[in-house]
Coordinates of C-alpha atoms in Angstrom, one line a residue:
M60 CA 110.6 75.0 109.8
T61 CA 110.0 71.3 110.5
D62 CA 110.2 70.9 114.2
T63 CA 107.6 68.5 115.6
E64 CA 108.3 68.7 119.3
H65 CA 105.3 68.7 121.6
R66 CA 104.4 72.3 122.4
P67 CA 102.8 72.8 125.8
S68 CA 99.8 75.0 126.2
N69 CA 100.0 78.4 127.8
F70 CA 97.6 81.2 128.6
I71 CA 97.9 82.8 125.1
R72 CA 97.1 79.5 123.4
Q73 CA 94.2 79.1 125.7
I74 CA 92.8 82.4 124.6
I75 CA 93.3 81.5 120.9
D76 CA 91.6 78.1 121.5
K77 CA 88.6 79.8 123.0
D78 CA 88.4 82.4 120.2
L79 CA 88.4 79.6 117.6
A80 CA 85.9 77.5 119.5
S81 CA 83.5 80.4 119.8
G82 CA 83.8 81.4 116.2
K83 CA 85.3 84.8 117.0
H84 CA 88.1 83.9 114.6
T85 CA 88.3 81.3 111.9
A86 CA 92.0 81.9 111.1
I87 CA 94.9 83.1 113.2
K88 CA 97.2 85.9 112.1
T89 CA 100.1 87.2 114.2
R90 CA 103.0 89.5 113.5
F91 CA 106.6 90.1 114.6
P92 CA 107.1 93.9 114.6
P93 CA 110.7 94.9 115.3
E94 CA 111.9 98.5 115.1
P95 CA 114.8 98.6 112.6
N96 CA 117.1 100.5 115.0
G97 CA 119.4 97.7 116.0
F98 CA 120.2 94.0 115.7
L99 CA 118.1 91.2 117.1
H100 CA 119.0 89.6 120.4
I101 CA 117.9 86.4 122.3
G102 CA 114.9 88.3 123.7
H103 CA 113.7 89.0 120.2
A104 CA 114.1 85.3 119.4
K105 CA 111.6 84.5 122.1
S106 CA 109.0 86.8 120.4
I107 CA 109.9 85.4 117.0
V108 CA 109.4 81.8 118.2
L109 CA 106.1 82.7 119.9
N110 CA 104.5 84.6 117.1
F111 CA 105.7 82.4 114.2
G112 CA 105.2 79.3 116.2
I113 CA 101.6 80.1 117.0
A114 CA 100.9 80.9 113.4
E115 CA 102.4 77.5 112.3
D116 CA 100.6 75.5 115.0
Y117 CA 97.2 77.0 114.1
Q118 CA 97.8 76.9 110.3
G119 CA 97.7 80.6 110.3
T120 CA 100.1 83.3 109.1
C121 CA 102.6 85.7 110.6
N122 CA 103.7 89.0 109.2
L123 CA 107.2 90.5 109.5
R124 CA 106.5 94.2 110.0
F125 CA 109.1 96.9 110.6
D126 CA 107.8 99.5 112.9
D127 CA 109.7 102.3 111.3
T128 CA 108.2 105.6 112.7
N129 CA 111.5 107.1 113.9
P130 CA 113.7 107.9 110.9
L131 CA 116.5 109.3 113.1
K132 CA 117.4 105.8 114.5
E133 CA 116.5 103.4 111.7
K134 CA 118.7 102.0 109.0
V135 CA 118.3 99.7 106.0
D136 CA 121.2 97.7 107.3
Y137 CA 119.1 96.8 110.4
V138 CA 116.2 95.8 108.1
E139 CA 118.4 93.4 106.2
S140 CA 120.0 92.0 109.3
I141 CA 116.6 91.3 110.9
K142 CA 115.2 89.6 107.8
K143 CA 118.4 87.4 107.7
D144 CA 118.0 86.5 111.4
V145 CA 114.3 85.6 111.2
A146 CA 115.0 83.4 108.1
W147 CA 118.0 81.8 109.8
L148 CA 115.9 80.9 112.8
G149 CA 113.7 78.9 110.3
Y150 CA 110.7 81.0 109.7
D151 CA 108.9 82.3 106.7
W152 CA 106.8 85.4 107.0
D153 CA 103.5 85.9 105.1
G154 CA 104.0 87.7 101.8
E155 CA 106.5 90.6 101.5
P156 CA 107.9 92.2 104.7
K157 CA 105.6 95.0 105.8
Y158 CA 106.5 98.5 107.0
S159 CA 104.5 100.8 109.3
S160 CA 105.6 103.5 106.8
N161 CA 103.5 101.7 104.2
Y162 CA 100.5 103.1 106.1
F163 CA 101.6 106.7 106.7
D164 CA 98.8 108.0 104.4
Q165 CA 96.1 106.0 106.3
L166 CA 97.6 106.9 109.6
H167 CA 97.5 110.6 108.7
A168 CA 93.9 110.3 107.6
Y169 CA 92.9 108.6 110.9
A170 CA 94.6 111.5 112.8
V171 CA 92.5 113.9 110.8
E172 CA 89.4 111.8 111.7
L173 CA 90.2 112.1 115.4
I174 CA 90.6 115.9 115.1
E175 CA 87.2 116.1 113.2
K176 CA 85.6 114.2 116.1
G177 CA 87.1 116.5 118.7
L178 CA 89.3 113.8 120.0
A179 CA 92.7 115.3 119.1
Y180 CA 94.2 118.7 119.2
V181 CA 97.5 120.5 118.3
D182 CA 99.5 121.5 121.3
F183 CA 102.1 124.3 121.1
S184 CA 103.4 123.6 124.7
S185 CA 107.1 122.7 125.1
Q186 CA 108.1 119.2 126.0
E187 CA 108.9 120.4 129.5
Q188 CA 105.5 122.0 129.9
M189 CA 103.8 118.8 128.7
R190 CA 105.8 116.8 131.2
E191 CA 104.7 119.2 134.0
M192 CA 101.0 119.0 132.9
R193 CA 101.0 115.2 132.8
G194 CA 101.1 115.1 136.6
T195 CA 102.5 112.1 138.5
L196 CA 101.4 108.6 139.5
K197 CA 99.9 110.2 142.6
E198 CA 98.6 113.5 141.2
P199 CA 96.3 114.0 138.2
G200 CA 97.5 116.0 135.2
T201 CA 96.2 119.4 134.2
N202 CA 94.7 120.4 130.9
S203 CA 96.7 122.1 128.2
P204 CA 95.6 125.6 127.4
Y205 CA 95.2 124.3 123.8
R206 CA 93.0 121.4 124.7
D207 CA 89.7 123.1 123.8
T208 CA 90.8 124.7 120.5
A209 CA 88.1 124.6 117.9
V210 CA 88.1 121.7 115.4
E211 CA 88.6 123.9 112.4
E212 CA 91.7 125.5 114.0
N213 CA 93.1 122.2 114.9
L214 CA 92.7 121.0 111.3
K215 CA 94.5 124.0 110.1
H216 CA 97.3 123.6 112.6
F217 CA 97.7 120.0 111.7
A218 CA 97.8 120.8 108.0
D219 CA 100.5 123.4 108.8
M220 CA 102.5 120.8 110.7
T221 CA 102.2 118.5 107.7
A222 CA 103.3 121.2 105.4
G223 CA 106.5 121.9 107.5
K224 CA 105.5 125.3 108.8
Y225 CA 106.5 124.5 112.4
E226 CA 109.9 123.7 113.7
E227 CA 110.6 120.4 115.6
G228 CA 109.3 120.6 119.1
K229 CA 107.1 123.6 118.4
A230 CA 103.9 121.7 117.8
A231 CA 102.5 118.2 118.4
L232 CA 99.2 116.4 117.9
R233 CA 97.8 115.0 121.1
A234 CA 94.9 112.6 121.6
K235 CA 92.2 114.1 123.8
I236 CA 91.4 111.4 126.4
D237 CA 91.6 112.0 130.2
M238 CA 94.2 114.1 132.0
S239 CA 93.1 112.6 135.3
S240 CA 93.4 108.9 134.2
P241 CA 95.4 106.7 136.6
F242 CA 97.2 105.5 133.5
M243 CA 99.8 107.9 132.4
C244 CA 99.6 106.8 128.8
M245 CA 96.0 108.0 128.7
R246 CA 96.8 111.5 129.7
D247 CA 96.4 113.1 126.2
P248 CA 99.4 111.3 124.7
V249 CA 101.3 112.8 121.7
I250 CA 100.3 110.9 118.6
Y251 CA 102.1 113.0 115.9
R252 CA 105.3 115.1 116.1
V253 CA 107.3 117.2 113.7
R254 CA 110.5 115.7 112.5
F255 CA 112.6 116.8 109.6
A256 CA 114.5 113.7 108.7
H257 CA 115.0 111.5 105.7
H258 CA 113.2 108.2 106.0
H259 CA 114.7 105.0 104.6
Q260 CA 111.3 104.0 102.9
T261 CA 109.4 107.3 102.3
G262 CA 112.4 109.6 101.7
D263 CA 111.5 113.2 102.3
K264 CA 107.8 113.0 101.7
W265 CA 106.9 113.5 105.4
C266 CA 108.0 115.9 108.1
V267 CA 105.4 114.7 110.6
Y268 CA 105.6 111.2 112.0
P269 CA 103.2 109.2 114.0
M270 CA 104.1 107.9 117.5
Y271 CA 104.5 104.2 118.1
D272 CA 101.3 103.7 120.2
F273 CA 99.2 105.4 117.5
T274 CA 100.9 103.5 114.7
H275 CA 101.1 100.0 116.2
C276 CA 97.4 99.3 116.8
I277 CA 96.3 100.7 113.4
S278 CA 99.0 98.8 111.5
D279 CA 97.8 95.6 113.3
A280 CA 94.2 96.3 112.3
L281 CA 95.0 97.2 108.7
E282 CA 96.9 93.8 108.4
G283 CA 94.0 91.9 109.9
I284 CA 96.1 90.7 112.9
T285 CA 93.9 88.6 115.3
H286 CA 96.2 88.5 118.3
S287 CA 98.9 91.2 118.9
L288 CA 101.4 89.7 121.3
C289 CA 103.8 92.0 123.1
T290 CA 105.8 92.1 126.3
L291 CA 104.6 93.2 129.7
E292 CA 105.9 96.8 129.5
F293 CA 103.0 97.5 127.1
Q294 CA 100.3 96.3 129.4
D295 CA 99.1 99.7 130.4
N296 CA 99.3 100.8 126.8
R297 CA 96.7 98.3 125.9
R298 CA 94.1 100.9 127.0
L299 CA 95.5 103.4 124.4
Y300 CA 95.6 100.6 121.8
D301 CA 91.9 99.9 122.3
W302 CA 91.0 103.6 122.6
V303 CA 92.5 104.5 119.2
L304 CA 90.8 101.6 117.4
D305 CA 87.4 102.3 119.2
N306 CA 87.5 105.9 118.0
I307 CA 88.4 105.6 114.3
S308 CA 86.5 104.1 111.3
I309 CA 88.2 100.7 111.1
D310 CA 86.5 97.3 111.1
C311 CA 89.3 95.1 112.6
H312 CA 90.1 95.2 116.3
P313 CA 93.0 92.9 117.2
Q314 CA 93.4 91.7 120.8
Q315 CA 96.6 92.8 122.5
I316 CA 98.0 90.2 124.9
E317 CA 101.1 90.7 127.0
F318 CA 103.7 88.2 128.1
S319 CA 106.9 88.5 130.2
R320 CA 110.1 89.4 128.4
L321 CA 113.2 87.2 128.5
N322 CA 115.6 88.2 131.2
L323 CA 118.8 86.3 130.8
Q324 CA 121.2 86.2 133.8
Y325 CA 124.7 87.6 133.3
A326 CA 123.8 88.9 129.8
V327 CA 123.5 92.4 128.5
M328 CA 120.2 92.7 126.6
S329 CA 119.9 96.5 126.1
K330 CA 120.4 97.8 122.6
R331 CA 121.8 101.1 124.0
I332 CA 124.4 99.4 126.2
I333 CA 125.5 96.9 123.5
N334 CA 125.8 99.8 121.1
T335 CA 128.0 101.6 123.6
L336 CA 130.2 98.5 124.0
V337 CA 130.6 98.3 120.3
E338 CA 131.4 102.0 119.9
E339 CA 134.0 101.8 122.7
G340 CA 135.6 98.7 121.2
K341 CA 134.8 96.5 124.2
V342 CA 133.3 94.0 121.7
T343 CA 134.0 93.7 118.0
G344 CA 130.4 94.2 116.9
W345 CA 126.9 92.9 117.4
D346 CA 128.0 89.5 116.0
D347 CA 130.7 89.2 118.7
P348 CA 130.3 85.8 120.3
R349 CA 130.1 87.4 123.7
V350 CA 127.0 89.4 122.8
P351 CA 123.6 87.6 123.2
S352 CA 122.5 88.7 119.8
V353 CA 121.2 86.2 117.2
A354 CA 124.3 86.9 115.1
G355 CA 126.5 86.4 118.1
L356 CA 124.9 83.2 119.1
R357 CA 125.2 82.0 115.5
R358 CA 129.0 82.7 115.6
R359 CA 129.2 80.8 118.9
G360 CA 127.9 77.7 117.1
Y361 CA 124.3 77.6 118.3
T362 CA 121.9 76.1 115.7
P363 CA 118.5 77.6 114.9
A364 CA 116.9 74.4 116.4
S365 CA 118.7 74.9 119.7
I366 CA 117.6 78.5 120.0
R367 CA 114.0 77.6 119.1
E368 CA 114.0 74.8 121.7
F369 CA 115.4 77.1 124.4
C370 CA 112.7 79.7 123.7
R371 CA 110.0 77.0 124.0
R372 CA 111.5 75.5 127.2
I373 CA 111.4 78.8 129.1
G374 CA 107.7 79.1 128.4
V375 CA 105.3 81.9 128.1
T376 CA 103.9 83.5 131.3
K377 CA 103.0 86.9 132.8
M378 CA 105.6 86.6 135.5
D379 CA 108.9 88.3 135.2
N380 CA 111.7 85.8 135.8
Q381 CA 115.4 85.4 135.4
V382 CA 116.6 82.6 133.1
E383 CA 120.0 81.1 133.7
M384 CA 122.4 81.1 130.8
G385 CA 122.9 77.4 131.5
M386 CA 119.5 76.6 130.0
L387 CA 120.7 77.8 126.7
E388 CA 123.9 75.8 127.1
A389 CA 121.9 72.6 128.0

């Protein structure tokens, strides 16, 4: 990528500048972590330009990591499409593409560590019971009857989960945090669940899979990411991100920073809705020129440089805003 346009400062770059000036970091490492459960759209392009652009501007590196913790929805075809789109936009990731599944052994070991510290427990409540126990935004949650199970029993139960002795939905590993927290994500979230499904990377090795919030922060730390940039819907989850890293034996603690996602007027950005349109034959596929996917924009004749420039022009803020399609046309 050889663009040399002036890149205005924003609050994320100000944080990075401060970290470099203070000596907190001497090199910057970011990542773009899509889940391979669909094709990339213009909203992903904003994240790509931000993460890879920051790495370039600070002579750092950016990983391409596939957050592949849900084998039921993920496909190798999506992996290959995402790699193609990132390369087409003009970016080179550091080394080989990474996969969260590369770290399943370490993630499992960290889950065991939390159990040993009395910070995680196996819950046999149903999903409906867990929802009821979570409480509401106005009412605190209630403790699970399994919350105070002895460490030794929890270790055995988790080993049995791993060995496939429980059916899906019959047991889950939960972090033991605070059922009265004002943040719902901190009310003993599930961090591992049973799932009998073939995984595109690990095959049939595992029948327990870590949840995204448990996986993401540890994957960042294992890769030495300095600044973990994500959209605003993960703002509350930053507390869980930090809690996990504070309570396991790991040296690196990346900083999660949130920014507003791209909301494009008069454009469908939801993977679920676009998939429905494809299935119903309303559009010919994800590369239909009417779809605001990277592949669709490519077919409409947009160049990588024009998309990168559009993503830079809309800027990076914490304020949700609607961007007119005309800005992309300009």
